Amino acid sequence: MGEVVDPSFIQSIEHRPNLDPIEAQGIPIIDLSPANSPTDALVAAIGEASQKWGFFQVINHGVPAETRRKLEWASREFFSLSKEEKLKVKRDDLNPQGYYDAELTKNVRDWKEVFDFTTKEPTIIPNDSHFIHLVNRWPQHPPNFREIFEEYTREVEKLAYKLLELISLSLGLAKDRLNGFFSDKQTSFIRLNHYPPCPFPDLALGVGRHKDGGALTILAQDNVAGLEVKRKTDGEWIRVKPDVDSYIINIGDIIQVWSNDKYESVEHRVIVNMEKERFSMPFFFNPGHHINVVPLEEEISLDNPVRYKAYNWGKFFATRKMSNFVKLKVENIQISQFKIVEGA
Ligand code: OGA
Ligand code: NI
């Protein structure tokens, strides 16, 4: 991958990483074993981590290790196939689900190849005046890919609801206050990421700095470091220690808006490695496309007046997905575009 990329061109695109990382002291590790009957201490820990970091790591999360290993193995198996084989399931402008290589789309911003799957089939998203149906493309190898994926999806979805309920409680809301947004026409998806070794680790990034646009992200990493989180207190990039058993959770833009900025969606990025390839599997927990995202009325007060105008999630999501595919030069849509400017 990328033998002919001109380093000075890459460097001109974005601020490049400092390869002398600050280790992840401080990203809270939260034990979810009491999650089925949440204790006040657990709810407080979730609230504090969400507020201070926007990121935390969970252990005893309930996803069986074997279920996760099977999908990790299937992902390695898939990415090791020939390019020709992988391109049989490539995404296109009619259905942006499937395989893509950042280099093939001339997206030299990111040093990675990915495979996207929705967790509901079909998943409907708006596209200008009509709706498009996202359907998954299943690779032929490994042959039981679909079964493995579906088993993982069921388990990680349970964890997503558990976290959603804890976050809801931590915002002083009823446990199930947010569940309804996800009960119908959910647009969640799982992305398999493969970051190949990169000859210019000081010049390229696996994923450039960004915030996740959905509600919540549940990330499975392998044992190779790479993820960096921007610390809220001083803006330093903090390297997250890899751990193959826990999950990294981050608050997405939608929870930022629902909480009226009590919680923030925090910037993160992935740096590349010269010798080692890296794999990761984020589950993006997203509501139905018809949901209009707006601060919850319980989070609005005289002291904290409403900070965002409502926006339609499906349109936001489709704009991101499609611009990612065809209009790489177009600036990504951001929630800041819906921010209500004080005094305006
Ligand atoms: C993402 C992301 C992190 C990683 O895909 O949005 O932030 O470690 N991935 O792959
Ligand atoms: Ni991300």
Coordinates of C-alpha atoms and ligand atoms in Angstrom, one line a residue:
M1 CA 0.0 0.0 0.0
G2 CA 1.1 3.5 -0.7
E3 CA 4.6 3.0 -2.2
V4 CA 4.3 6.1 -4.4
V5 CA 2.9 8.6 -1.9
D6 CA 4.9 11.8 -1.8
P7 CA 5.7 12.4 1.9
S8 CA 5.6 16.2 1.5
F9 CA 2.1 16.0 0.1
I10 CA 0.9 14.0 3.1
Q11 CA 2.5 16.4 5.4
S12 CA 0.8 19.3 3.9
I13 CA -2.7 17.8 4.6
E14 CA -2.8 17.8 8.4
H15 CA -0.8 18.4 11.5
R16 CA 1.4 15.3 11.9
P17 CA 1.8 13.2 15.1
N18 CA 4.3 13.6 17.8
L19 CA 5.9 10.1 18.0
D20 CA 6.8 10.6 21.6
P21 CA 3.5 9.8 23.2
I22 CA 2.2 10.5 26.6
E23 CA 0.9 7.1 27.9
A24 CA -2.7 6.8 28.9
Q25 CA -2.5 7.6 32.6
G26 CA -5.9 8.7 33.5
I27 CA -8.3 7.3 31.0
P28 CA -10.7 5.7 33.6
I29 CA -11.2 2.0 33.7
I30 CA -14.7 1.1 34.8
D31 CA -15.8 -2.3 36.0
L32 CA -19.3 -3.1 34.6
S33 CA -20.0 -6.2 36.7
P34 CA -22.7 -4.4 38.7
A35 CA -24.4 -3.0 35.6
N36 CA -27.5 -5.1 35.7
S37 CA -28.5 -3.5 39.0
P38 CA -26.4 -0.3 38.8
T39 CA -24.9 1.0 42.0
D40 CA -24.7 4.8 42.6
A41 CA -20.9 4.4 42.5
L42 CA -21.0 2.9 39.0
V43 CA -23.3 5.6 37.7
A44 CA -21.1 8.3 39.3
A45 CA -18.0 6.7 37.7
I46 CA -19.7 6.8 34.2
G47 CA -20.8 10.4 34.7
E48 CA -17.4 11.5 35.8
A49 CA -15.5 9.7 33.0
S50 CA -18.0 11.1 30.4
Q51 CA -17.6 14.6 31.7
K52 CA -13.8 14.7 32.2
W53 CA -12.6 12.6 29.3
G54 CA -15.5 11.7 27.0
F55 CA -13.6 8.3 26.9
F56 CA -13.4 5.3 29.2
Q57 CA -12.4 1.7 29.2
V58 CA -14.8 -1.0 30.4
I59 CA -14.0 -4.4 31.9
N60 CA -16.4 -7.2 32.9
H61 CA -18.6 -5.9 30.1
G62 CA -20.4 -9.2 29.3
V63 CA -19.3 -9.7 25.7
P64 CA -18.0 -13.3 25.6
A65 CA -14.3 -13.3 24.7
E66 CA -14.8 -16.1 22.2
T67 CA -17.5 -14.1 20.3
R68 CA -15.1 -11.2 19.9
R69 CA -12.1 -13.5 19.0
K70 CA -14.1 -15.1 16.2
L71 CA -14.8 -11.7 14.5
E72 CA -11.2 -10.6 15.1
W73 CA -10.0 -13.7 13.4
A74 CA -12.5 -13.3 10.5
S75 CA -11.4 -9.7 10.0
R76 CA -7.7 -10.8 9.7
E77 CA -8.7 -13.5 7.4
F78 CA -10.6 -11.1 5.2
F79 CA -8.0 -8.4 5.0
S80 CA -5.3 -11.0 4.2
L81 CA -7.1 -11.9 0.9
S82 CA -5.8 -10.7 -2.4
K83 CA -6.9 -7.2 -3.4
E84 CA -8.9 -8.7 -6.3
E85 CA -10.9 -10.9 -3.8
K86 CA -11.5 -7.9 -1.5
L87 CA -12.6 -5.7 -4.4
K88 CA -15.5 -8.1 -5.1
V89 CA -17.2 -6.7 -2.0
K90 CA -16.2 -3.0 -2.4
R91 CA -18.5 -0.2 -1.7
D92 CA -19.9 2.0 -4.4
D93 CA -21.9 5.2 -4.7
L94 CA -25.3 3.3 -4.6
N95 CA -24.5 1.3 -1.5
P96 CA -21.6 2.6 0.6
Q97 CA -21.5 -0.6 2.7
G98 CA -18.5 -2.9 2.1
Y99 CA -14.8 -2.8 1.6
Y100 CA -12.7 0.2 0.7
D101 CA -9.0 1.0 0.7
A102 CA -8.2 4.6 1.5
E103 CA -5.5 4.6 -1.2
L104 CA -7.8 3.5 -3.9
T105 CA -10.2 6.4 -3.3
K106 CA -7.1 8.7 -3.2
N107 CA -8.0 9.4 0.3
V108 CA -4.4 9.7 1.4
R109 CA -5.5 11.3 4.6
D110 CA -5.9 7.9 6.2
W111 CA -3.5 4.9 6.1
K112 CA -6.1 2.1 6.3
E113 CA -8.5 -0.2 4.7
V114 CA -11.9 -0.8 6.1
F115 CA -15.0 -2.9 5.8
D116 CA -18.4 -1.5 6.9
F117 CA -21.5 -3.6 8.0
T118 CA -24.8 -2.3 9.2
T119 CA -26.2 -4.2 12.2
K120 CA -29.8 -4.0 10.9
E121 CA -30.7 -5.1 7.4
P122 CA -31.7 -3.2 5.4
T123 CA -30.7 0.1 7.0
I124 CA -32.4 3.0 5.5
I125 CA -30.9 6.4 5.1
P126 CA -32.1 9.5 3.2
N127 CA -30.4 10.7 0.1
D128 CA -31.6 14.0 -1.3
S129 CA -35.2 13.4 -2.2
H130 CA -35.4 9.6 -1.7
F131 CA -34.2 6.9 0.7
I132 CA -31.4 4.4 0.1
H133 CA -31.3 0.9 1.5
L134 CA -27.9 -0.1 2.8
V135 CA -27.4 -3.8 2.5
N136 CA -24.4 -5.7 3.7
R137 CA -21.9 -7.3 1.3
W138 CA -20.8 -10.6 2.7
P139 CA -17.3 -11.9 1.8
Q140 CA -16.9 -15.5 0.6
H141 CA -14.0 -15.9 2.9
P142 CA -14.1 -16.9 5.7
P143 CA -17.3 -18.8 4.7
N144 CA -19.0 -18.3 8.0
F145 CA -18.4 -14.6 8.2
R146 CA -22.0 -13.6 8.4
E147 CA -22.8 -15.9 11.3
I148 CA -19.8 -14.7 13.2
F149 CA -20.7 -11.1 12.6
E150 CA -24.3 -11.6 13.6
E151 CA -23.3 -13.3 16.9
Y152 CA -21.0 -10.4 17.7
T153 CA -23.6 -7.9 16.8
R154 CA -26.1 -9.4 19.2
E155 CA -23.6 -9.3 22.1
V156 CA -22.2 -5.9 21.5
E157 CA -25.7 -4.4 21.2
K158 CA -26.5 -5.7 24.7
L159 CA -23.4 -3.8 25.9
A160 CA -24.5 -0.7 24.0
Y161 CA -27.9 -0.6 25.8
K162 CA -26.2 -1.3 29.1
L163 CA -24.0 1.8 28.6
L164 CA -26.8 3.9 27.2
E165 CA -28.8 3.2 30.4
L166 CA -25.9 4.0 32.6
I167 CA -25.3 7.3 30.8
S168 CA -28.9 8.1 31.0
L169 CA -28.9 7.6 34.8
S170 CA -25.7 9.6 35.1
L171 CA -27.5 12.5 33.4
G172 CA -30.1 12.3 36.1
L173 CA -32.6 10.8 33.7
A174 CA -34.7 7.6 33.9
K175 CA -32.8 4.5 33.0
D176 CA -34.7 4.0 29.7
R177 CA -35.0 7.6 28.7
L178 CA -32.8 7.3 25.6
N179 CA -33.8 3.7 24.5
G180 CA -36.6 4.8 22.3
F181 CA -34.3 6.6 19.9
F182 CA -32.8 3.3 19.0
S183 CA -35.9 1.1 18.9
D184 CA -36.9 1.8 15.4
K185 CA -34.8 2.1 12.1
Q186 CA -31.5 2.0 14.0
T187 CA -28.5 3.0 11.8
S188 CA -25.7 1.4 13.9
F189 CA -22.8 -0.1 12.1
I190 CA -19.6 -2.0 12.7
R191 CA -16.4 -1.0 10.9
L192 CA -13.5 -3.5 10.6
N193 CA -10.3 -1.4 10.4
H194 CA -6.9 -2.6 9.1
Y195 CA -4.0 -0.3 9.5
P196 CA -1.1 -1.7 7.5
P197 CA 2.5 -1.0 8.5
C198 CA 3.5 2.4 7.2
P199 CA 6.9 3.5 6.1
F200 CA 6.3 7.1 7.1
P201 CA 4.9 6.9 10.6
D202 CA 5.9 10.5 11.3
L203 CA 4.0 11.7 8.3
A204 CA 0.9 9.7 8.0
L205 CA -2.0 8.9 10.2
G206 CA -4.2 5.8 10.3
V207 CA -7.2 8.0 10.9
G208 CA -6.9 11.8 11.1
R209 CA -8.3 13.6 14.1
H210 CA -12.1 13.5 14.2
K211 CA -15.1 13.1 16.5
D212 CA -17.6 10.3 16.2
G213 CA -20.9 11.6 14.9
G214 CA -23.2 9.0 16.4
A215 CA -24.3 8.4 20.0
L216 CA -21.7 6.1 21.4
T217 CA -18.8 4.1 20.1
I218 CA -17.7 0.7 21.5
L219 CA -14.2 0.0 20.2
A220 CA -12.4 -3.4 20.3
Q221 CA -8.6 -2.9 19.7
D222 CA -5.9 -5.5 19.2
N223 CA -2.6 -5.5 21.1
V224 CA -0.9 -2.8 18.9
A225 CA -1.0 0.7 20.2
G226 CA -2.2 3.5 17.9
L227 CA -5.3 5.2 19.3
E228 CA -4.8 8.7 20.7
V229 CA -7.3 10.8 22.6
K230 CA -7.2 14.5 23.0
R231 CA -7.1 15.3 26.7
K232 CA -9.7 17.9 27.6
T233 CA -7.7 19.6 30.3
D234 CA -4.7 20.6 28.2
G235 CA -5.3 19.4 24.6
E236 CA -2.4 16.9 24.7
W237 CA -2.7 13.7 22.6
I238 CA -2.8 10.8 25.0
R239 CA -2.0 7.3 23.8
V240 CA -4.5 4.6 24.8
K241 CA -2.9 1.4 26.1
P242 CA -4.0 -1.5 24.0
D243 CA -5.9 -4.3 25.7
V244 CA -7.6 -7.2 23.9
D245 CA -10.2 -7.9 26.6
S246 CA -11.6 -4.5 27.4
Y247 CA -13.5 -2.1 25.3
I248 CA -12.8 1.6 24.7
I249 CA -16.1 3.6 25.0
N250 CA -16.5 7.2 23.7
I251 CA -19.2 9.7 23.8
G252 CA -20.3 10.7 20.3
D253 CA -21.8 14.0 19.0
I254 CA -25.4 13.0 19.6
I255 CA -24.9 12.5 23.4
Q256 CA -23.1 15.8 23.4
V257 CA -26.2 17.5 21.9
W258 CA -28.8 15.5 24.0
S259 CA -26.9 16.5 27.2
N260 CA -26.7 20.1 26.0
D261 CA -22.9 20.0 26.3
K262 CA -22.7 18.4 29.7
Y263 CA -20.8 15.6 28.0
E264 CA -18.6 16.3 25.0
S265 CA -17.6 14.2 22.1
V266 CA -13.8 14.2 22.2
E267 CA -11.3 14.3 19.3
H268 CA -9.2 11.2 18.7
R269 CA -7.0 9.8 15.9
V270 CA -4.9 6.8 15.1
I271 CA -1.2 6.8 14.4
V272 CA 0.5 4.2 12.3
N273 CA 3.4 1.9 13.0
M274 CA 6.4 1.1 10.8
E275 CA 6.6 -2.6 11.5
K276 CA 3.3 -3.7 12.9
E277 CA -0.1 -3.8 11.3
R278 CA -3.1 -3.0 13.6
F279 CA -6.7 -4.1 13.6
S280 CA -9.7 -2.6 15.3
M281 CA -13.5 -3.0 15.3
P282 CA -15.6 0.0 16.4
F283 CA -19.4 -0.5 16.9
F284 CA -21.1 2.8 16.2
F285 CA -24.4 3.0 18.1
N286 CA -26.7 5.2 16.1
P287 CA -30.4 6.1 16.4
G288 CA -33.0 5.8 13.7
H289 CA -32.6 8.0 10.6
H290 CA -35.9 9.8 11.4
I291 CA -34.7 11.0 14.8
N292 CA -34.3 14.8 15.1
V293 CA -31.4 15.4 17.5
V294 CA -32.0 18.2 19.9
P295 CA -31.0 18.9 23.6
L296 CA -33.3 17.0 26.0
E297 CA -35.7 19.3 27.7
E298 CA -34.5 17.9 31.1
E299 CA -31.0 19.2 30.4
I300 CA -32.2 22.7 29.6
S301 CA -32.5 25.4 32.3
L302 CA -32.3 29.1 32.7
D303 CA -28.6 28.7 33.6
N304 CA -28.1 26.3 30.7
P305 CA -30.3 27.5 27.8
V306 CA -30.7 25.3 24.7
R307 CA -27.4 25.2 22.8
Y308 CA -28.3 23.5 19.5
K309 CA -30.9 23.7 16.9
A310 CA -32.5 20.4 15.9
Y311 CA -31.0 18.4 13.1
N312 CA -32.2 15.3 11.4
W313 CA -29.8 12.4 12.2
G314 CA -30.4 10.5 8.9
K315 CA -29.4 13.5 6.8
F316 CA -26.4 14.2 8.9
F317 CA -25.3 10.6 8.7
A318 CA -25.9 10.3 5.0
T319 CA -24.0 13.5 4.3
R320 CA -21.0 12.1 6.2
K321 CA -21.2 8.7 4.6
M322 CA -21.6 10.0 1.0
S323 CA -19.1 12.8 1.3
N324 CA -16.6 10.3 2.6
F325 CA -17.2 8.3 -0.5
V326 CA -17.4 10.8 -3.3
K327 CA -16.6 14.3 -2.2
L328 CA -13.4 13.9 -0.3
K329 CA -12.6 17.6 -0.7
V330 CA -15.8 18.7 1.0
E331 CA -15.4 19.5 4.7
N332 CA -17.3 17.0 6.9
I333 CA -20.7 18.1 8.3
Q334 CA -20.2 19.0 12.0
I335 CA -22.6 19.6 14.9
S336 CA -21.0 23.0 15.4
Q337 CA -23.1 24.0 12.4
F338 CA -26.2 23.7 14.6
K339 CA -24.8 25.5 17.6
I340 CA -26.9 28.4 18.8
V341 CA -24.5 31.3 19.2
E342 CA -25.2 33.3 22.3
G343 CA -26.4 36.8 21.8
A344 CA -27.0 36.2 18.1
Ligands
OGA1 C1 -13.0 5.4 14.1 C2 -11.9 5.4 15.1 C3 -10.1 4.1 16.2 C4 -9.3 2.9 16.1 O1 -13.0 4.4 13.3 O2 -13.8 6.3 14.2 O3 -11.7 6.3 15.8 O4 -8.6 2.6 17.0 N1 -11.1 4.3 15.2 O5 -9.4 2.2 15.0
NI2 NI -13.5 7.6 15.8

